[in-house]
Amino acid sequence: MSINFDKALGIHAQALALREKRSEVLASNLVNADTPGYKARDLDFSSVLKQNMPSGLNLSGLNLERTRTNHLAPPELTLGARMMYRNPNQASLDGNTVEAHVEQAKFAENAVQYQASLNFINNSLAGLMMALRGE
Amino acid sequence: MANFNIFDIAGSGMNAQSVRLNLVASNIANANTVSGSLDTVYKSRQPVFASELKNLLDRQKPGSGVNVLGVVESQEPSVAEYAPYHPLADKDGYIYKPNVNTIEEMANMMSASRSYQNNVEVLNTAKELILQTLKMGK
């Protein structure tokens, strides 16, 4: 019997990486709250799930070859998650779509979810350790 | 939390907001500086923010910090005031006051300090998460 970390930790290791990237995106939204024309962005987690689905249309997984510079780029992906633009509740006059309260709520939510994933990993590791010790 | 990118992002925001706060201080400090000619009168200074484009195009780094592109002088007309007995008055008897709007500057100051606080919070949260990640499995 061999211990496979991927199997032991499940999806949480990937989730952790994705949460980290999302925290970066949300942080850059907050940082650019005063930048004229900046559009708030977010990672779409459900696009990762769709990509891992066995059947159905899988548009986000297609890799289109771009032979000319004026060819349209495929959707921007980060670790398999699609980068999306936020729809503002109240758009501001300078074209900035960052709403600090929304971004802060999302950031806090993401931090808690990061901690949740971390706890799952920690518990799995504790279980592995217990199994190894055989106490 | 491998490459501490989030620290760079929040740091760039804090830097930008502190530049803005400095300019507000300069504007308010000079709000009552009168001058004898239109050329030498103090003009309100404002920062120009822009997000870092190079990071926006980099898919490995989805976040982008904020850049202070530069500082521009406000194009609003300066205030001319007729004060013939003022020691700085020109030959027509006018002195010139800066185009600083103190109320606007105060609002600017509040906005800058709140944004700064936001960035500090982001930094603190990220630090907590990284410290917890380092303790993983213990």
mmCIF file of C-alpha atoms in Angstrom:
data_model
loop_
_atom_site.group_PDB
_atom_site.id
_atom_site.type_symbol
_atom_site.label_atom_id
_atom_site.label_comp_id
_atom_site.label_asym_id
_atom_site.label_seq_id
_atom_site.Cartn_x
_atom_site.Cartn_y
_atom_site.Cartn_z
ATOM 1 C CA MET A 1 0.000 0.000 0.000
ATOM 2 C CA SER A 2 1.304 3.388 -0.885
ATOM 3 C CA ILE A 3 0.030 6.726 0.270
ATOM 4 C CA ASN A 4 -1.022 9.005 -2.560
ATOM 5 C CA PHE A 5 -1.281 12.611 -1.450
ATOM 6 C CA ASP A 6 -3.613 13.470 -4.312
ATOM 7 C CA LYS A 7 -6.056 10.796 -3.190
ATOM 8 C CA ALA A 8 -5.611 11.477 0.496
ATOM 9 C CA LEU A 9 -6.175 15.205 0.289
ATOM 10 C CA GLY A 10 -8.794 15.150 -2.440
ATOM 11 C CA ILE A 11 -9.798 18.330 -4.190
ATOM 12 C CA HIS A 12 -8.763 20.588 -1.325
ATOM 13 C CA ALA A 13 -5.187 21.129 -2.409
ATOM 14 C CA GLN A 14 -6.412 22.451 -5.766
ATOM 15 C CA ALA A 15 -9.120 24.441 -4.047
ATOM 16 C CA LEU A 16 -6.485 26.086 -1.871
ATOM 17 C CA ALA A 17 -4.475 27.195 -4.906
ATOM 18 C CA LEU A 18 -7.597 28.536 -6.584
ATOM 19 C CA ARG A 19 -8.675 30.400 -3.432
ATOM 20 C CA GLU A 20 -5.240 31.960 -3.260
ATOM 21 C CA LYS A 21 -5.508 33.192 -6.855
ATOM 22 C CA ARG A 22 -8.977 34.521 -6.132
ATOM 23 C CA SER A 23 -7.701 36.429 -3.117
ATOM 24 C CA GLU A 24 -5.179 38.055 -5.452
ATOM 25 C CA VAL A 25 -7.887 39.085 -7.891
ATOM 26 C CA LEU A 26 -10.106 40.471 -5.115
ATOM 27 C CA ALA A 27 -7.138 42.295 -3.571
ATOM 28 C CA SER A 28 -6.392 43.945 -6.897
ATOM 29 C CA ASN A 29 -10.037 45.028 -7.122
ATOM 30 C CA LEU A 30 -9.772 46.684 -3.713
ATOM 31 C CA VAL A 31 -6.425 48.251 -4.565
ATOM 32 C CA ASN A 32 -7.807 49.710 -7.792
ATOM 33 C CA ALA A 33 -10.941 51.121 -6.126
ATOM 34 C CA ASP A 34 -9.766 54.643 -7.066
ATOM 35 C CA THR A 35 -8.377 53.877 -10.520
ATOM 36 C CA PRO A 36 -10.546 55.499 -13.207
ATOM 37 C CA GLY A 37 -11.902 53.026 -15.744
ATOM 38 C CA TYR A 38 -10.822 49.910 -13.837
ATOM 39 C CA LYS A 39 -13.255 46.997 -14.192
ATOM 40 C CA ALA A 40 -13.675 44.733 -11.170
ATOM 41 C CA ARG A 41 -12.935 41.063 -11.911
ATOM 42 C CA ASP A 42 -13.471 37.731 -10.245
ATOM 43 C CA LEU A 43 -12.744 34.065 -10.829
ATOM 44 C CA ASP A 44 -15.717 31.907 -11.762
ATOM 45 C CA PHE A 45 -15.469 28.725 -9.722
ATOM 46 C CA SER A 46 -18.319 26.932 -11.426
ATOM 47 C CA SER A 47 -16.378 27.055 -14.720
ATOM 48 C CA VAL A 48 -13.786 24.726 -13.148
ATOM 49 C CA LEU A 49 -16.500 22.255 -12.225
ATOM 50 C CA LYS A 50 -17.962 22.398 -15.714
ATOM 51 C CA GLN A 51 -14.548 21.746 -17.185
ATOM 52 C CA ASN A 52 -14.159 18.610 -15.080
ATOM 53 C CA MET A 53 -17.549 17.299 -16.162
ATOM 54 C CA PRO A 54 -17.198 14.181 -18.324
ATOM 55 C CA SER A 55 -19.863 15.053 -20.902
ATOM 56 C CA GLY A 56 -21.456 18.042 -22.543
ATOM 57 C CA LEU A 57 -20.039 21.065 -24.280
ATOM 58 C CA ASN A 58 -16.647 21.924 -22.928
ATOM 59 C CA LEU A 59 -15.884 25.260 -24.498
ATOM 60 C CA SER A 60 -13.529 26.538 -21.843
ATOM 61 C CA GLY A 61 -11.216 23.566 -22.313
ATOM 62 C CA LEU A 62 -10.688 24.141 -26.025
ATOM 63 C CA ASN A 63 -7.326 25.476 -27.024
ATOM 64 C CA LEU A 64 -7.646 27.580 -30.136
ATOM 65 C CA GLU A 65 -4.542 28.290 -32.110
ATOM 66 C CA ARG A 66 -3.962 31.957 -32.834
ATOM 67 C CA THR A 67 -1.949 32.406 -36.012
ATOM 68 C CA ARG A 68 -2.424 36.154 -36.312
ATOM 69 C CA THR A 69 -2.253 38.874 -33.730
ATOM 70 C CA ASN A 70 -5.750 40.137 -34.545
ATOM 71 C CA HIS A 71 -7.381 36.771 -33.856
ATOM 72 C CA LEU A 72 -9.643 36.877 -30.840
ATOM 73 C CA ALA A 73 -8.112 35.362 -27.714
ATOM 74 C CA PRO A 74 -9.877 32.459 -25.976
ATOM 75 C CA PRO A 75 -11.379 33.266 -22.575
ATOM 76 C CA GLU A 76 -8.792 34.057 -19.949
ATOM 77 C CA LEU A 77 -8.262 31.113 -17.617
ATOM 78 C CA THR A 78 -6.461 30.888 -14.298
ATOM 79 C CA LEU A 79 -5.935 27.341 -12.997
ATOM 80 C CA GLY A 80 -8.950 26.356 -15.099
ATOM 81 C CA ALA A 81 -11.208 29.077 -13.696
ATOM 82 C CA ARG A 82 -12.536 31.709 -16.038
ATOM 83 C CA MET A 83 -11.846 35.379 -15.344
ATOM 84 C CA MET A 84 -15.110 37.295 -15.353
ATOM 85 C CA TYR A 85 -16.043 40.933 -15.009
ATOM 86 C CA ARG A 86 -18.247 42.038 -12.175
ATOM 87 C CA ASN A 87 -21.662 43.606 -12.836
ATOM 88 C CA PRO A 88 -21.779 46.692 -10.616
ATOM 89 C CA ASN A 89 -24.892 47.547 -8.608
ATOM 90 C CA GLN A 90 -24.230 51.246 -8.982
ATOM 91 C CA ALA A 91 -21.801 52.184 -11.714
ATOM 92 C CA SER A 92 -19.653 55.222 -11.041
ATOM 93 C CA LEU A 93 -19.106 58.064 -13.495
ATOM 94 C CA ASP A 94 -15.402 57.423 -14.081
ATOM 95 C CA GLY A 95 -16.048 53.893 -15.407
ATOM 96 C CA ASN A 96 -14.704 52.168 -12.305
ATOM 97 C CA THR A 97 -16.868 49.187 -11.338
ATOM 98 C CA VAL A 98 -15.278 48.429 -7.964
ATOM 99 C CA GLU A 99 -17.663 48.591 -5.024
ATOM 100 C CA ALA A 100 -15.547 48.428 -1.897
ATOM 101 C CA HIS A 101 -18.202 46.838 0.311
ATOM 102 C CA VAL A 102 -18.933 44.078 -2.213
ATOM 103 C CA GLU A 103 -15.245 43.349 -2.710
ATOM 104 C CA GLN A 104 -14.611 43.317 1.023
ATOM 105 C CA ALA A 105 -17.443 40.861 1.586
ATOM 106 C CA LYS A 106 -16.105 38.619 -1.193
ATOM 107 C CA PHE A 107 -12.592 38.871 0.182
ATOM 108 C CA ALA A 108 -13.746 37.877 3.687
ATOM 109 C CA GLU A 109 -15.815 35.018 2.221
ATOM 110 C CA ASN A 110 -12.834 33.803 0.229
ATOM 111 C CA ALA A 111 -10.557 33.978 3.294
ATOM 112 C CA VAL A 112 -12.982 31.848 5.316
ATOM 113 C CA GLN A 113 -13.280 29.327 2.491
ATOM 114 C CA TYR A 114 -9.492 29.217 2.268
ATOM 115 C CA GLN A 115 -9.372 28.410 5.979
ATOM 116 C CA ALA A 116 -12.039 25.737 5.515
ATOM 117 C CA SER A 117 -9.971 24.030 2.794
ATOM 118 C CA LEU A 118 -6.926 24.337 5.021
ATOM 119 C CA ASN A 119 -8.795 22.667 7.888
ATOM 120 C CA PHE A 120 -9.852 19.806 5.645
ATOM 121 C CA ILE A 121 -6.240 19.265 4.605
ATOM 122 C CA ASN A 122 -5.035 19.466 8.182
ATOM 123 C CA ASN A 123 -7.606 16.897 9.282
ATOM 124 C CA SER A 124 -6.658 14.547 6.447
ATOM 125 C CA LEU A 125 -2.997 14.899 7.390
ATOM 126 C CA ALA A 126 -3.821 14.242 11.040
ATOM 127 C CA GLY A 127 -5.694 11.102 9.957
ATOM 128 C CA LEU A 128 -2.723 9.957 7.879
ATOM 129 C CA MET A 129 -0.365 10.564 10.763
ATOM 130 C CA MET A 130 -2.588 8.550 13.080
ATOM 131 C CA ALA A 131 -2.715 5.692 10.570
ATOM 132 C CA LEU A 132 1.082 5.750 10.201
ATOM 133 C CA ARG A 133 1.660 5.674 13.922
ATOM 134 C CA GLY A 134 -0.825 2.847 14.368
ATOM 135 C CA GLU A 135 -1.675 3.912 17.883
ATOM 136 C CA MET B 1 0.235 31.529 -1.077
ATOM 137 C CA ALA B 2 3.497 30.704 -2.759
ATOM 138 C CA ASN B 3 4.836 33.850 -4.342
ATOM 139 C CA PHE B 4 3.413 36.501 -1.986
ATOM 140 C CA ASN B 5 1.932 38.346 -4.947
ATOM 141 C CA ILE B 6 -0.883 39.683 -2.809
ATOM 142 C CA PHE B 7 1.626 41.603 -0.676
ATOM 143 C CA ASP B 8 2.898 43.397 -3.778
ATOM 144 C CA ILE B 9 -0.654 44.251 -4.826
ATOM 145 C CA ALA B 10 -1.755 45.604 -1.448
ATOM 146 C CA GLY B 11 1.603 47.344 -1.051
ATOM 147 C CA SER B 12 1.220 49.145 -4.373
ATOM 148 C CA GLY B 13 -2.216 50.337 -3.233
ATOM 149 C CA MET B 14 -0.865 51.631 0.058
ATOM 150 C CA ASN B 15 1.908 53.408 -1.797
ATOM 151 C CA ALA B 16 -0.561 55.031 -4.212
ATOM 152 C CA GLN B 17 -2.876 56.146 -1.419
ATOM 153 C CA SER B 18 0.002 57.623 0.564
ATOM 154 C CA VAL B 19 1.081 59.626 -2.504
ATOM 155 C CA ARG B 20 -2.501 60.877 -2.754
ATOM 156 C CA LEU B 21 -2.548 61.749 0.956
ATOM 157 C CA ASN B 22 0.732 63.652 0.553
ATOM 158 C CA LEU B 23 -0.724 65.674 -2.321
ATOM 159 C CA VAL B 24 -3.840 66.462 -0.277
ATOM 160 C CA ALA B 25 -1.593 67.699 2.539
ATOM 161 C CA SER B 26 0.364 69.846 0.078
ATOM 162 C CA ASN B 27 -2.836 71.284 -1.411
ATOM 163 C CA ILE B 28 -4.422 72.112 1.941
ATOM 164 C CA ALA B 29 -1.189 73.575 3.298
ATOM 165 C CA ASN B 30 -0.958 75.881 0.291
ATOM 166 C CA ALA B 31 -4.657 76.733 0.099
ATOM 167 C CA ASN B 32 -4.026 80.250 1.385
ATOM 168 C CA THR B 33 -0.735 80.956 -0.362
ATOM 169 C CA VAL B 34 -1.325 84.144 -2.349
ATOM 170 C CA SER B 35 0.862 85.248 -5.193
ATOM 171 C CA GLY B 36 1.448 88.415 -7.211
ATOM 172 C CA SER B 37 1.126 86.822 -10.658
ATOM 173 C CA LEU B 38 -0.806 84.057 -12.402
ATOM 174 C CA ASP B 39 2.372 82.157 -13.299
ATOM 175 C CA THR B 40 3.703 81.761 -9.785
ATOM 176 C CA VAL B 41 0.444 81.013 -7.975
ATOM 177 C CA TYR B 42 0.213 77.515 -6.459
ATOM 178 C CA LYS B 43 -1.958 75.103 -8.459
ATOM 179 C CA SER B 44 -3.852 72.179 -7.000
ATOM 180 C CA ARG B 45 -1.971 68.890 -7.594
ATOM 181 C CA GLN B 46 -3.745 65.591 -8.239
ATOM 182 C CA PRO B 47 -2.351 62.072 -8.708
ATOM 183 C CA VAL B 48 -3.215 59.946 -11.758
ATOM 184 C CA PHE B 49 -3.865 56.282 -10.946
ATOM 185 C CA ALA B 50 -3.749 53.413 -13.422
ATOM 186 C CA SER B 51 -3.752 49.660 -12.935
ATOM 187 C CA GLU B 52 -0.568 47.786 -13.866
ATOM 188 C CA LEU B 53 -1.183 46.545 -17.378
ATOM 189 C CA LYS B 54 1.697 44.079 -17.524
ATOM 190 C CA ASN B 55 0.158 42.043 -14.716
ATOM 191 C CA LEU B 56 -3.270 42.130 -16.328
ATOM 192 C CA LEU B 57 -1.890 40.302 -19.368
ATOM 193 C CA ASP B 58 0.007 37.734 -17.305
ATOM 194 C CA ARG B 59 -2.199 34.702 -16.722
ATOM 195 C CA GLN B 60 -0.056 33.291 -13.962
ATOM 196 C CA LYS B 61 -0.631 36.477 -11.977
ATOM 197 C CA PRO B 62 -4.324 37.319 -12.247
ATOM 198 C CA GLY B 63 -4.133 40.308 -9.911
ATOM 199 C CA SER B 64 -2.873 43.736 -10.844
ATOM 200 C CA GLY B 65 -1.551 46.438 -8.573
ATOM 201 C CA VAL B 66 -2.042 50.142 -8.941
ATOM 202 C CA ASN B 67 0.476 52.545 -10.431
ATOM 203 C CA VAL B 68 0.841 56.254 -9.834
ATOM 204 C CA LEU B 69 1.373 57.427 -13.413
ATOM 205 C CA GLY B 70 2.197 60.946 -12.343
ATOM 206 C CA VAL B 71 1.002 64.131 -10.749
ATOM 207 C CA VAL B 72 -0.963 66.697 -12.742
ATOM 208 C CA GLU B 73 -1.714 70.301 -11.902
ATOM 209 C CA SER B 74 -5.383 71.216 -11.896
ATOM 210 C CA GLN B 75 -6.496 73.253 -14.935
ATOM 211 C CA GLU B 76 -9.151 75.131 -12.990
ATOM 212 C CA PRO B 77 -8.682 78.905 -13.134
ATOM 213 C CA SER B 78 -6.962 80.526 -10.165
ATOM 214 C CA VAL B 79 -8.925 83.044 -8.144
ATOM 215 C CA ALA B 80 -8.017 86.705 -8.755
ATOM 216 C CA GLU B 81 -8.838 89.046 -5.925
ATOM 217 C CA TYR B 82 -8.751 92.855 -6.030
ATOM 218 C CA ALA B 83 -6.606 93.944 -3.089
ATOM 219 C CA PRO B 84 -4.668 97.067 -4.082
ATOM 220 C CA TYR B 85 -3.067 97.545 -0.655
ATOM 221 C CA HIS B 86 -1.736 93.982 -0.434
ATOM 222 C CA PRO B 87 2.094 93.998 -0.552
ATOM 223 C CA LEU B 88 2.065 91.321 -3.295
ATOM 224 C CA ALA B 89 -0.551 93.024 -5.513
ATOM 225 C CA ASP B 90 0.381 93.499 -9.189
ATOM 226 C CA LYS B 91 0.198 96.809 -11.045
ATOM 227 C CA ASP B 92 -3.577 96.485 -11.532
ATOM 228 C CA GLY B 93 -4.068 95.792 -7.819
ATOM 229 C CA TYR B 94 -4.828 92.078 -8.032
ATOM 230 C CA ILE B 95 -3.516 89.159 -5.979
ATOM 231 C CA TYR B 96 -3.985 85.549 -7.032
ATOM 232 C CA LYS B 97 -5.174 82.705 -4.851
ATOM 233 C CA PRO B 98 -4.627 78.994 -5.613
ATOM 234 C CA ASN B 99 -7.403 76.913 -7.232
ATOM 235 C CA VAL B 100 -7.482 74.561 -4.230
ATOM 236 C CA ASN B 101 -10.963 73.508 -3.166
ATOM 237 C CA THR B 102 -10.520 72.731 0.537
ATOM 238 C CA ILE B 103 -13.801 70.816 0.826
ATOM 239 C CA GLU B 104 -12.899 68.593 -2.120
ATOM 240 C CA GLU B 105 -9.490 68.001 -0.590
ATOM 241 C CA MET B 106 -11.027 66.980 2.733
ATOM 242 C CA ALA B 107 -13.298 64.477 0.955
ATOM 243 C CA ASN B 108 -10.245 63.245 -0.956
ATOM 244 C CA MET B 109 -8.382 62.809 2.298
ATOM 245 C CA MET B 110 -11.158 60.692 3.822
ATOM 246 C CA SER B 111 -11.346 58.552 0.685
ATOM 247 C CA ALA B 112 -7.567 58.048 0.639
ATOM 248 C CA SER B 113 -7.384 57.086 4.303
ATOM 249 C CA ARG B 114 -10.283 54.626 3.961
ATOM 250 C CA SER B 115 -8.688 53.011 0.915
ATOM 251 C CA TYR B 116 -5.410 52.784 2.814
ATOM 252 C CA GLN B 117 -7.205 51.042 5.678
ATOM 253 C CA ASN B 118 -8.808 48.619 3.230
ATOM 254 C CA ASN B 119 -5.395 47.684 1.882
ATOM 255 C CA VAL B 120 -3.981 47.199 5.372
ATOM 256 C CA GLU B 121 -6.881 44.846 6.138
ATOM 257 C CA VAL B 122 -6.206 42.851 2.975
ATOM 258 C CA LEU B 123 -2.552 42.610 3.939
ATOM 259 C CA ASN B 124 -3.375 41.446 7.476
ATOM 260 C CA THR B 125 -5.826 38.805 6.243
ATOM 261 C CA ALA B 126 -3.323 37.493 3.703
ATOM 262 C CA LYS B 127 -0.635 37.358 6.376
ATOM 263 C CA GLU B 128 -2.899 35.372 8.711
ATOM 264 C CA LEU B 129 -3.725 32.884 5.954
ATOM 265 C CA ILE B 130 -0.072 32.428 5.023
ATOM 266 C CA LEU B 131 0.937 31.861 8.639
ATOM 267 C CA GLN B 132 -1.795 29.254 8.951
ATOM 268 C CA THR B 133 -0.662 27.589 5.732
ATOM 269 C CA LEU B 134 2.879 27.391 7.064
ATOM 270 C CA LYS B 135 1.551 25.547 10.106
ATOM 271 C CA MET B 136 -0.190 22.976 7.884
ATOM 272 C CA GLY B 137 -0.031 19.447 9.266
ATOM 273 C CA LYS B 138 1.167 20.477 12.721
#
